[in-house]
mmCIF file of C-alpha atoms in Angstrom:
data_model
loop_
_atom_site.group_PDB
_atom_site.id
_atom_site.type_symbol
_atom_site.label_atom_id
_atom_site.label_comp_id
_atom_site.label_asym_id
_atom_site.label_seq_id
_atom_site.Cartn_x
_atom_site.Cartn_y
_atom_site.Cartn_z
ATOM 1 C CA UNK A 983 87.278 64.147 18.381
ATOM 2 C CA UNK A 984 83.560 62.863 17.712
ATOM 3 C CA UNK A 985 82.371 59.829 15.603
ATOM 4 C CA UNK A 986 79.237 59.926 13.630
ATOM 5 C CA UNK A 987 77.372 57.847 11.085
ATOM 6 C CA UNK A 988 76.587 58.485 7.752
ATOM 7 C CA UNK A 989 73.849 56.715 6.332
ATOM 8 C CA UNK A 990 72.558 56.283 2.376
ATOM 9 C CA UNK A 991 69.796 54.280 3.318
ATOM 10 C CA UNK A 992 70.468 52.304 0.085
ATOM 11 C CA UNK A 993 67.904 49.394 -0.549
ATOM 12 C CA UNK A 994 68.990 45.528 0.584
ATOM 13 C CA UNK A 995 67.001 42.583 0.531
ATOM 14 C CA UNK A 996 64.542 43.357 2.645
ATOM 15 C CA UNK A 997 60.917 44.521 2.048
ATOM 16 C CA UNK A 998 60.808 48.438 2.719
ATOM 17 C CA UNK A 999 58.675 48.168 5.512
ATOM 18 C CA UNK A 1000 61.279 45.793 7.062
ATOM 19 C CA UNK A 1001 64.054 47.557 6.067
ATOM 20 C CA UNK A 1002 63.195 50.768 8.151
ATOM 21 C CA UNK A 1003 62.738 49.210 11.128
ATOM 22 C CA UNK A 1004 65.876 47.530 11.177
ATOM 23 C CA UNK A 1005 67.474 50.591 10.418
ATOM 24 C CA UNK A 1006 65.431 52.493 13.536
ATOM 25 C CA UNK A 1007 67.193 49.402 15.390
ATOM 26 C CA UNK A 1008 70.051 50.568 14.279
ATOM 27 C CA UNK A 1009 69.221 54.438 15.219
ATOM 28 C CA UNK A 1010 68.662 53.263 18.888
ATOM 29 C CA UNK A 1011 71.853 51.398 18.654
ATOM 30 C CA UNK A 1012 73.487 54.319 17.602
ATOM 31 C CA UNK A 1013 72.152 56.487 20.521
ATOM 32 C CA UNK A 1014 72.832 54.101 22.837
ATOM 33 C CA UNK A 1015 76.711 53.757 22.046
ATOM 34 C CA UNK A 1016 76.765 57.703 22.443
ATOM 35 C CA UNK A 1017 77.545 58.557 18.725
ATOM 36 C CA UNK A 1018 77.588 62.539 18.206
ATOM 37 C CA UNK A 1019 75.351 62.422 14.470
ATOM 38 C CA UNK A 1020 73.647 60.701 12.533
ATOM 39 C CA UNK A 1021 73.640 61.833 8.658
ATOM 40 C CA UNK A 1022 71.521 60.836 6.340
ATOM 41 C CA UNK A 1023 71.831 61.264 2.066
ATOM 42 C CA UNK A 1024 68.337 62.096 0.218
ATOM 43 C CA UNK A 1025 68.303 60.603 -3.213
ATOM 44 C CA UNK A 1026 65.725 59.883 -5.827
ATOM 45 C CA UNK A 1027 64.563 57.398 -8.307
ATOM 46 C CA UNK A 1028 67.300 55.019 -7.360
ATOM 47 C CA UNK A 1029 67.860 52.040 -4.611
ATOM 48 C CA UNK A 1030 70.920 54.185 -3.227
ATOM 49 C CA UNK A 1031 68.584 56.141 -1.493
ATOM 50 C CA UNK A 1032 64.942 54.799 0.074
ATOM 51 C CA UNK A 1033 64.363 57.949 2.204
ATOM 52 C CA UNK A 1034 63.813 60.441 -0.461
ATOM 53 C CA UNK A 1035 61.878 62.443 1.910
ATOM 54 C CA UNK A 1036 64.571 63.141 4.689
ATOM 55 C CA UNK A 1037 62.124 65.175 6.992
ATOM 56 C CA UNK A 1038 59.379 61.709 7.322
ATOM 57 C CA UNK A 1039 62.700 59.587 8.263
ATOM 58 C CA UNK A 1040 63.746 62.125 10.525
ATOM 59 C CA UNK A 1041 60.693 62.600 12.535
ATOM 60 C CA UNK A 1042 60.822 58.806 12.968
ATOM 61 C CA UNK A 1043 64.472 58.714 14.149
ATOM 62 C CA UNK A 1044 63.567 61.741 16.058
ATOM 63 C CA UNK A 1045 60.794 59.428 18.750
ATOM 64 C CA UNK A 1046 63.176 56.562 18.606
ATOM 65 C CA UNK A 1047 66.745 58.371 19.984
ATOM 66 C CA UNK A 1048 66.911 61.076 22.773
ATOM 67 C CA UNK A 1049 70.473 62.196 22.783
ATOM 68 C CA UNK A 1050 71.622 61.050 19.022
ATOM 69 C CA UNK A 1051 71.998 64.592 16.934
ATOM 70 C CA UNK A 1052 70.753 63.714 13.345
ATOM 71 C CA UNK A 1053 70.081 65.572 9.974
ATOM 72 C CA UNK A 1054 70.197 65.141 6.073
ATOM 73 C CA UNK A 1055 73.661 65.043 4.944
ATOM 74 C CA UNK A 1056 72.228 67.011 2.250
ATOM 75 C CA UNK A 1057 68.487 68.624 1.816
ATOM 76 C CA UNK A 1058 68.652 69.058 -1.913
ATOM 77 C CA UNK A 1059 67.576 72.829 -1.772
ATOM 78 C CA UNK A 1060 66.628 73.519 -5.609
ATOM 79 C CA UNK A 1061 63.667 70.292 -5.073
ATOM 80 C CA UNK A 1062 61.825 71.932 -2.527
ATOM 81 C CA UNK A 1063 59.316 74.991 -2.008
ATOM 82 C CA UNK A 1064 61.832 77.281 0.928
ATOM 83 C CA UNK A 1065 59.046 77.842 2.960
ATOM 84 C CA UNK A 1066 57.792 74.425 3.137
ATOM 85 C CA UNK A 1067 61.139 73.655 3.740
ATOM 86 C CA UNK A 1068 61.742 76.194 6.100
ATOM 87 C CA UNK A 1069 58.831 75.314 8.203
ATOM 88 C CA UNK A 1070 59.656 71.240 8.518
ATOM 89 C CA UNK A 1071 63.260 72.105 9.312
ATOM 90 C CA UNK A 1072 61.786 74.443 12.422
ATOM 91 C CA UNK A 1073 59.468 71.462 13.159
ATOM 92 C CA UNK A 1074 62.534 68.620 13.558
ATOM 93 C CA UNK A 1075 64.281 70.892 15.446
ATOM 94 C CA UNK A 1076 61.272 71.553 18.019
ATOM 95 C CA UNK A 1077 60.286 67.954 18.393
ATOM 96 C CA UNK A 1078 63.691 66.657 18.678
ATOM 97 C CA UNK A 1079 64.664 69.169 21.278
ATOM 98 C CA UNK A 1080 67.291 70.784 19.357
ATOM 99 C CA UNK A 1081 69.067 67.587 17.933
ATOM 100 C CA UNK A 1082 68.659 68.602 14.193
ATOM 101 C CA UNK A 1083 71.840 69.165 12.029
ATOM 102 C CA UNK A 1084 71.295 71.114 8.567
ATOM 103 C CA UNK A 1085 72.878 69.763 6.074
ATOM 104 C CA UNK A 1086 72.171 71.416 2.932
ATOM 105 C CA UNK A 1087 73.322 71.100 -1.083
ATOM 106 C CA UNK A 1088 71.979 71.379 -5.014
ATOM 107 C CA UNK A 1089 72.504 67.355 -5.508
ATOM 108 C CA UNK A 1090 75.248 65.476 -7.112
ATOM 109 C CA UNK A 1091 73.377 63.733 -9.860
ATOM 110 C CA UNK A 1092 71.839 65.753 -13.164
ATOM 111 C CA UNK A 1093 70.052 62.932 -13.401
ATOM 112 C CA UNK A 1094 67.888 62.920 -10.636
ATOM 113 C CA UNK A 1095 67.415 66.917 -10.582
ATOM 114 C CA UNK A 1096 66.057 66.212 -14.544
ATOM 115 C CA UNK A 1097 63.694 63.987 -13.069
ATOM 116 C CA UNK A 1098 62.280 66.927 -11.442
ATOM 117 C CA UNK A 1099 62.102 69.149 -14.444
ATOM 118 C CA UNK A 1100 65.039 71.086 -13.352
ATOM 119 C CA UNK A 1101 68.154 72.529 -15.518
ATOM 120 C CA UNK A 1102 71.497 71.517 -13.778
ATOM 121 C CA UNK A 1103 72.773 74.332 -14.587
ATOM 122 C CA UNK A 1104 70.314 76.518 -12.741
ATOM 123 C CA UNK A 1105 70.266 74.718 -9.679
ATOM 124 C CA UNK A 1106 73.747 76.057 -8.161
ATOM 125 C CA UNK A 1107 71.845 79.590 -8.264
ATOM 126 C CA UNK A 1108 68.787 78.317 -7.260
ATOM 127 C CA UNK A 1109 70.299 76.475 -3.954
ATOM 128 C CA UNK A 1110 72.360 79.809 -3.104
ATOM 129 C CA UNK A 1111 68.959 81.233 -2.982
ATOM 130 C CA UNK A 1112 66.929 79.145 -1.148
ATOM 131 C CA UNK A 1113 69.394 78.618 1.638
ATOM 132 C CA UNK A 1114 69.617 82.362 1.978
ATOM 133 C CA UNK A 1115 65.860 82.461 2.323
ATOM 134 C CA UNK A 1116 65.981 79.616 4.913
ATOM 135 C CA UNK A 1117 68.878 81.563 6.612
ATOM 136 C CA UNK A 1118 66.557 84.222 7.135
ATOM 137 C CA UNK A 1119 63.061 82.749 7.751
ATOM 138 C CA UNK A 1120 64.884 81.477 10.444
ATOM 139 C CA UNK A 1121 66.548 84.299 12.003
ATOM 140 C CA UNK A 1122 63.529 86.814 11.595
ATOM 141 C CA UNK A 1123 59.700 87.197 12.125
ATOM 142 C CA UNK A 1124 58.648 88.397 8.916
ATOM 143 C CA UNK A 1125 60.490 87.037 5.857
ATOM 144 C CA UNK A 1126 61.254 89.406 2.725
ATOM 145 C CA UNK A 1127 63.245 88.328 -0.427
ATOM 146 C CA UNK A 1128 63.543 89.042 -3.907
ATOM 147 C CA UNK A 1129 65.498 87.217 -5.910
ATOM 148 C CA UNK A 1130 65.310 85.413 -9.323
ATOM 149 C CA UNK A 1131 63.759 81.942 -8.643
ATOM 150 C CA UNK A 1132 61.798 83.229 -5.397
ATOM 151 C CA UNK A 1133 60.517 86.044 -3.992
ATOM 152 C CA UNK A 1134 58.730 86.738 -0.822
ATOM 153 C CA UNK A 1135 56.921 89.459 0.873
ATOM 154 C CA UNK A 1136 55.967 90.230 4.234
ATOM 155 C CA UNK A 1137 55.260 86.590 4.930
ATOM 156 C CA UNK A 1138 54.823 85.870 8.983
ATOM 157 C CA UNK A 1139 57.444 83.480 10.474
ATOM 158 C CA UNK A 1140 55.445 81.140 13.017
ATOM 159 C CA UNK A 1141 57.490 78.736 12.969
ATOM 160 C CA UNK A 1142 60.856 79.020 14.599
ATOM 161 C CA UNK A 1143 63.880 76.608 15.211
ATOM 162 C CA UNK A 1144 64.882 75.030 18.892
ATOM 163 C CA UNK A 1145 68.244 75.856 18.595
ATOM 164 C CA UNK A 1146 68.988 79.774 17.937
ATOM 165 C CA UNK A 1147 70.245 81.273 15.535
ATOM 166 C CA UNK A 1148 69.457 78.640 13.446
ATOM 167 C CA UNK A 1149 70.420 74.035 13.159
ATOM 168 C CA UNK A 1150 74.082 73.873 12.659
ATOM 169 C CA UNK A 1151 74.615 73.772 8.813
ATOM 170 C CA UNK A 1152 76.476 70.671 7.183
ATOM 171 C CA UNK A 1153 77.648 70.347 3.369
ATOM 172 C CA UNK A 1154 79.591 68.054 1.595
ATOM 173 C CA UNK A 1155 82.604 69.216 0.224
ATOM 174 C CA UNK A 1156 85.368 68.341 -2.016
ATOM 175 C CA UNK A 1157 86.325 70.998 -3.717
ATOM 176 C CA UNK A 1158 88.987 73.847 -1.989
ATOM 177 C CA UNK A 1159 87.648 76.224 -3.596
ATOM 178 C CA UNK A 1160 83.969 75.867 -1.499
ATOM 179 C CA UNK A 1161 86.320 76.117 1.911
ATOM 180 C CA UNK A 1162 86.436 79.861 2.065
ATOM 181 C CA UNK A 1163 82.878 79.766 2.025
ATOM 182 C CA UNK A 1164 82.558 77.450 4.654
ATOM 183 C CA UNK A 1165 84.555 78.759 6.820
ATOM 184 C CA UNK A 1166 83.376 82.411 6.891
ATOM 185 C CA UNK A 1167 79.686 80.824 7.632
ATOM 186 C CA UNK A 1168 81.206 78.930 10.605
ATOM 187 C CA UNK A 1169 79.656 75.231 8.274
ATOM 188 C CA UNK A 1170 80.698 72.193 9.380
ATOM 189 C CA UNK A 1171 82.005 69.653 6.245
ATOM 190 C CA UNK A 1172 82.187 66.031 5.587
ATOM 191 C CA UNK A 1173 84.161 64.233 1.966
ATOM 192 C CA UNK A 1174 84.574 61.024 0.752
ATOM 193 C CA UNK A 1175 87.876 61.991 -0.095
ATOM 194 C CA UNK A 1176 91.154 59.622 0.870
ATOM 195 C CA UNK A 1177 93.452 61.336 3.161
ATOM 196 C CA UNK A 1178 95.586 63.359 1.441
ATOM 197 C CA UNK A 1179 92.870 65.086 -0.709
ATOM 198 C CA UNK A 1180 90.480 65.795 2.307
ATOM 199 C CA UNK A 1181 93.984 67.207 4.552
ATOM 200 C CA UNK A 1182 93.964 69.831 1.934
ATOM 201 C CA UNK A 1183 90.589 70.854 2.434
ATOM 202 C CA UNK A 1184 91.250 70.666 6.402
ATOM 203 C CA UNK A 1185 94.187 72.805 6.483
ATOM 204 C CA UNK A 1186 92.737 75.313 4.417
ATOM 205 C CA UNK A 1187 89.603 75.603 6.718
ATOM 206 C CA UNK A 1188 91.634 75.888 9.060
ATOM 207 C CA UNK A 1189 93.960 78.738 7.543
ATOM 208 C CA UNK A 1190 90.414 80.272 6.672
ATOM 209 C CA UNK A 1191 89.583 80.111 10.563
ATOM 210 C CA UNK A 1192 92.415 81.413 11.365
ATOM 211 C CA UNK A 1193 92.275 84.495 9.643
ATOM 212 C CA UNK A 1194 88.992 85.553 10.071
ATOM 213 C CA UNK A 1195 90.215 85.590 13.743
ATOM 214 C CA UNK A 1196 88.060 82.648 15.147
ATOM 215 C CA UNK A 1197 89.079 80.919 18.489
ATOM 216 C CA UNK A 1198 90.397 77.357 17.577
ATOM 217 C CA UNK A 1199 88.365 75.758 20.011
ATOM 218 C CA UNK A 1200 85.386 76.952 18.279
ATOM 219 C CA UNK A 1201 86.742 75.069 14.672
ATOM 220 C CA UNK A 1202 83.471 73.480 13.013
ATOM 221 C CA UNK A 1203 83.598 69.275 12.706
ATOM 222 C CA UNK A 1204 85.396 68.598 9.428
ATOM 223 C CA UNK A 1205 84.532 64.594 8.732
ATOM 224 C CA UNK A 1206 85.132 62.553 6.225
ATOM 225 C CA UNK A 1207 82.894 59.126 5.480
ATOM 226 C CA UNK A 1208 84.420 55.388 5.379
ATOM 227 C CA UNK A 1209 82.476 51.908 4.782
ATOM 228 C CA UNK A 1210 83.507 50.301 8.353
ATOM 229 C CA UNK A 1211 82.915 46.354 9.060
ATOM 230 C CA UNK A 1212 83.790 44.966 12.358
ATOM 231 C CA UNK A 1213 83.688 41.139 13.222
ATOM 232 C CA UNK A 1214 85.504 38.727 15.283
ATOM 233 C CA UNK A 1215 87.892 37.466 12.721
ATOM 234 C CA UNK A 1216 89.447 39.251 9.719
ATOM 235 C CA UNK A 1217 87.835 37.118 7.239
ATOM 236 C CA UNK A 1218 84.501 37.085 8.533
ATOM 237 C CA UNK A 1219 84.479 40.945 8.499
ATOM 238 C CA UNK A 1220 85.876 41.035 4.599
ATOM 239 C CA UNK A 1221 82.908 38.037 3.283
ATOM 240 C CA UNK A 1222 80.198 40.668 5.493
ATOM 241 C CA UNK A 1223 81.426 43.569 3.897
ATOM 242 C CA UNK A 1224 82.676 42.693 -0.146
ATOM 243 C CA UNK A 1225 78.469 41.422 -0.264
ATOM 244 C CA UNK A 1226 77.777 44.861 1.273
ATOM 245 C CA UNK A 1227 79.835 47.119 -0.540
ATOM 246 C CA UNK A 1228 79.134 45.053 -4.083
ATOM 247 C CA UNK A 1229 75.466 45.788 -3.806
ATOM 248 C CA UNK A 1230 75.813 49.184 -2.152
ATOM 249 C CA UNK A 1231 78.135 50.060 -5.713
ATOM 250 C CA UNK A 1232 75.663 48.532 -7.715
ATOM 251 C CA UNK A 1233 72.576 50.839 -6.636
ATOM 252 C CA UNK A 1234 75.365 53.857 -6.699
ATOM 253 C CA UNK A 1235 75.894 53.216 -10.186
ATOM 254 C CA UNK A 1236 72.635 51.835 -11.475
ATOM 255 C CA UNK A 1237 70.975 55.647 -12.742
ATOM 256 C CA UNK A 1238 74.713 57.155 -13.963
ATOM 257 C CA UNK A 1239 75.093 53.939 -15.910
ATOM 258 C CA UNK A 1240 71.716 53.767 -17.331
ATOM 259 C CA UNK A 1241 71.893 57.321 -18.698
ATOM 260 C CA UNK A 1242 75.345 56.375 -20.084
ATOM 261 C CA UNK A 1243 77.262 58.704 -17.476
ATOM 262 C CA UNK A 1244 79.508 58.512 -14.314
ATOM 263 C CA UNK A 1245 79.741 61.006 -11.322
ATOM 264 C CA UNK A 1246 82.597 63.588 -10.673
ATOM 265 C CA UNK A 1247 85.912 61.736 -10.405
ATOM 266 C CA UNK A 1248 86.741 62.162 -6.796
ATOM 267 C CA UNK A 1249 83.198 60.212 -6.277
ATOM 268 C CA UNK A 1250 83.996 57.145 -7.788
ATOM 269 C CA UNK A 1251 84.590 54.083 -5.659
ATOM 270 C CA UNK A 1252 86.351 51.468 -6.976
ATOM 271 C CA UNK A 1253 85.369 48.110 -7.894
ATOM 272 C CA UNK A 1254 86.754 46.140 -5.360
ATOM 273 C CA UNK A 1255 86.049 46.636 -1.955
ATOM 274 C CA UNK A 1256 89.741 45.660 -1.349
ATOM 275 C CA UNK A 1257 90.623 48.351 -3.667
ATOM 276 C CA UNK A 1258 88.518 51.014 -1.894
ATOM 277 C CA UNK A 1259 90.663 49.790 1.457
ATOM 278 C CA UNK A 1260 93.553 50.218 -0.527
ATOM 279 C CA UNK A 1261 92.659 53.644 -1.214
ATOM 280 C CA UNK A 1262 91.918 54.313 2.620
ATOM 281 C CA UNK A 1263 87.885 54.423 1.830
ATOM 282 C CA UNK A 1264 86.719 51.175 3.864
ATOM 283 C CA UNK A 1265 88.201 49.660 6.688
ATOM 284 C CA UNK A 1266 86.790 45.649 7.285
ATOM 285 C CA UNK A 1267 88.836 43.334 10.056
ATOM 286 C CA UNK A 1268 88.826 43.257 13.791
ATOM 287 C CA UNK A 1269 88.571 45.762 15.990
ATOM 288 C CA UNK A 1270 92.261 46.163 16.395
ATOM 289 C CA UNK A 1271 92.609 46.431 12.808
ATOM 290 C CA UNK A 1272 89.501 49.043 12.390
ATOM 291 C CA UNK A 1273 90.907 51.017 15.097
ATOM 292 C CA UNK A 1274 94.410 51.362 13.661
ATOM 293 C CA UNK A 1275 92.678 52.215 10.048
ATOM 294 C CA UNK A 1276 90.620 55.047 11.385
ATOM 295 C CA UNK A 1277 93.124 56.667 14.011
ATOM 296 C CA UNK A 1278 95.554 56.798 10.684
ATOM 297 C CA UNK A 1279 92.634 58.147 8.724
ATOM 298 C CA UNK A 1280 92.026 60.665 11.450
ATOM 299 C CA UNK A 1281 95.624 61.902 11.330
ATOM 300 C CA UNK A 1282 96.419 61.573 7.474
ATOM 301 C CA UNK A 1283 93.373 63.322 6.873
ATOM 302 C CA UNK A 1284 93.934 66.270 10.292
ATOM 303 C CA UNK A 1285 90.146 65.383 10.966
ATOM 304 C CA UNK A 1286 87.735 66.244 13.881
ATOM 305 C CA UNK A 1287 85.292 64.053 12.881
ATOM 306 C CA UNK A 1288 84.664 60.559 11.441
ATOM 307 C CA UNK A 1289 81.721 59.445 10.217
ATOM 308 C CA UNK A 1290 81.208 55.355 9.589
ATOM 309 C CA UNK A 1291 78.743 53.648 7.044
ATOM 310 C CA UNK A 1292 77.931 50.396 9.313
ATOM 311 C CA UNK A 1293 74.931 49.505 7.483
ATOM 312 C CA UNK A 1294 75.018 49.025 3.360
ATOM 313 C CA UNK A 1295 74.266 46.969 0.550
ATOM 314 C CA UNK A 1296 73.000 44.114 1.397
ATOM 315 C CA UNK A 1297 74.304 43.728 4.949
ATOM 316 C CA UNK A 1298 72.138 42.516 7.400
ATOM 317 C CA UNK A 1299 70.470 44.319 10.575
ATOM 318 C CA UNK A 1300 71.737 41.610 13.117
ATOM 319 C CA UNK A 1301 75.371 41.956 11.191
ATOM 320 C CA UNK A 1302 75.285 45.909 11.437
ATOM 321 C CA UNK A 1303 74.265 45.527 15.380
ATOM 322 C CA UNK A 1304 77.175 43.118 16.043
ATOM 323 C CA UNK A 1305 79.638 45.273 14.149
ATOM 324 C CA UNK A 1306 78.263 48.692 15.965
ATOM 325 C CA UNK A 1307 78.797 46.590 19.278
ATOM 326 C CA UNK A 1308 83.038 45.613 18.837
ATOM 327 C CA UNK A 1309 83.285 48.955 17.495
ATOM 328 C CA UNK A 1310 81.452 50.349 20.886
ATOM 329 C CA UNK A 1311 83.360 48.251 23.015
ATOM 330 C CA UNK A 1312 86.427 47.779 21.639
ATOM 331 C CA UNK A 1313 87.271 50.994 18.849
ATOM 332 C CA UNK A 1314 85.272 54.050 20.362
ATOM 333 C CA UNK A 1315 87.206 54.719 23.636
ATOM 334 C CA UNK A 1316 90.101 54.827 21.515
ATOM 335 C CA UNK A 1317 89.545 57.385 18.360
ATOM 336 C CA UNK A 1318 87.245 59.768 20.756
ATOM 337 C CA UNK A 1319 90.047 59.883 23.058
ATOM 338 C CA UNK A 1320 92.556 60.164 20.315
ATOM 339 C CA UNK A 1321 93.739 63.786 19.628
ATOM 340 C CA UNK A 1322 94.303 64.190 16.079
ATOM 341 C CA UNK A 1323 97.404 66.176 15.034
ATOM 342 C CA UNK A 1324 97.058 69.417 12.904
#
C-alpha cells in the first residue's frame, strides 16, 4: 500500500510568485514524510490549474525533493509537438534520477482544447498517436512513424529516459471500458470515483491481470484521489477545509459554467463539502477520524494506492504543513501498513 498526492495547483489568495513557493514547501514536506508520488493536473485558461506547463513545475520540484517520485497526472498529448514532448519527458527523467512518472491523457475539458484551435473530437485519435510516438522515441534510436496527425522519418533519438524502457505511465480513468487497455500496457490508474464505482474498475484490472498471466505482485498502483484535512479538533479541520474546497469548486467550475456547460457526470463534486464526505470524496476531522475514512476508502474501493489533495482552494501553506504533519505522524504508519483486501 503507498500514499501519494495529487495536486491541481488551483489558484488561492496568494500572488503567483508566492503561491509556488509555498507549494515547493509543500514538495519538500512531502519528500520528507516519505510519500511514494506526487501528481500534478495541467490545465489551461482557468485558476484550477496555475502550472499549465507541467515540465517548468517539474524541473523545479525536481531540485527541491530527492526521493519524492513526481509527474503530470495528465500531459495533455493532442497540445503538444511529440518530439518536443518526447525530449522534456527524457530530460525530467535524467535530472531527477529516474523519479519521473508519465502520466498521459487528451484533456477533460472541450473547452480548453478549443482554446487551442483543436476539434474535440479529433483529439482521442490524435493522443493515441502521439503517445505511440513517445512510446517509441523512447524505446529506439531512430524514430519512424506515419500516421494521420504526425509523421516522422529517420529522426535521431539523443535524448533518452533514466529509467528503461521508458517513465512508468499514469492515466486517469473512469470508465471500464479503458481497463483492458490499461492493463495489457502494464499503466498504472488513479479516479475520482467513490468506492463502489472505482472497485469496479479495480477488480476488472485485476481480472485483466490475471489473464494475461501477470504475477500479482507485479499489479500496477490503482489510486483513487480524496480532498484530506487534518487538524487537532474536528471542527477546526471542517472551517479549514469547507473555505478550501468552496474556492477549489469555484475555479473547477468557473470555464464549464461560463461556456454554459458541465463536465462528465462522474466528475462532478457536489456543492457541499459535507456532501462530497458524504459521498466518500473528502475526509476533514482528526487524525483518528482521517485514518478510519481512508483505510475504509482503501477497502471499499480494493485500492493500492491513495492519493490526498492537502493543499486547495484557498487553504493556506502553514495550514497544508500542519495537516501533512498529523497525517505523517499520526495516519501514515497506519494505511501504508494496512493491507487492503481484494
Amino acid at each position: 500500500m503507498k500514499l501519494g498526492v495529487f495536486d491541481h495547483m488551483d489558484r488561492g489568495l496568494s500572488t503567483l510568485d508566492r503561491f509556488y513557493e509555498e507549494r515547493l514547501k509543500l514538495a519538500e514536506a512531502y519528500d520528507r514524510a516519505g510519500f511514494y508520488g506526487y501528481h500534478v493536473a495541467e490545465h489551461h485558461a482557468t485558476p484550477l490549474g496555475v502550472a499549465p506547463s507541467p515540465g517548468v513545475w517539474l524541473a523545479a520540484v525536481a531540485q527541491r525533493t530527492k526521493h519524492l517520485r513526481f509527474g503530470p497526472l495528465v500531459y495533455l498529448l493532442p497540445l503538444y509537438h511529440p518530439i518536443k514532448l518526447l525530449e522534456e519527458i527524457c530530460m525530467l527523467d535524467q535530472i531527477s534520477g529516474g523519479r519521473l512518472l508519465l502520466g498521459v491523457g487528451r484533456g477533460i475539458s472541450p473547452i480548453e482544447l478549443r482554446y487551442y484551435g483543436l476539434d474535440p473530437d479529433q483529439t482521442p485519435a490524435m493522443y493515441a498517436e502521439a503517445l505511440e510516438v513517445l512510446l517509441r522515441g523512447m524505446t529506439n534510436p531512430v524514430l519512424n512513424f506515419e500516421g494521420k496527425y504526425y509523421q516522422y522519418r529517420d529522426v535521431p533519438m539523443e535524448m533518452t529516459p533514466f529509467q528503461a524502457p521508458h517513465p512508468p505511465l499514469w492515466y486517469g480513468l473512469g470508465r471500464i471500458e479503458a481497463v483492458p487497455w490499461a492493463a495489457a500496457n502494464r499503466v498504472n490508474i488513479v479516479g475520482n470515483l467513490p468506492g463502489a464505482g472505482m472497485r469496479k474498475l479495480t477488480d476488472r484490472y485485476r481480472s485483466e491481470w490475471d489473464s494475461l498471466g501477470n504475477d500479482p505482485a507485479d499489479l500496477p498502483l490503482m489510486g483513487v484521489g480524496r480532498h484530506v484535512v487534518v487538524a487537532q479538533t474536528e471542527k477546526e479541520a471542517l472551517e479549514i477545509a469547507r473555505r478550501g474546497y468552496d474556492k477549489w469548486r469555484a475555479s473547477f467550475l468557473k470555464l464549464w459554467i461560463a461556456h454554459d456547460m458541465m463536465p462528465v457526470a462522474h466528475a462532478i463534486f457536489p456543492e457541499r463539502f459535507e456532501d462530497a464526505e458524504a459521498q466518500g470524496r473528502a475526509i476533514a476531522g482528526t487524525p483518528d477520524k482521517v485514518r478510519d475514512f481512508l483505510q475504509q476508502t482503501v477497502d471499499d474501493a480494493g485500492l493500492n494506492y491513495l492519493l490526498c489533495r492537502f493543499a486547495f482552494g484557498d487553504i493556506t501553506g502553514d495550514e497544508a504543513l500542519n495537516s501533512i504533519d498529523l497525517f505523517t505522524r499520526h495516519v501514515m504508519p497506519d494505511i501504508t501498513a494496512h493491507q487492503e483486501i481484494v
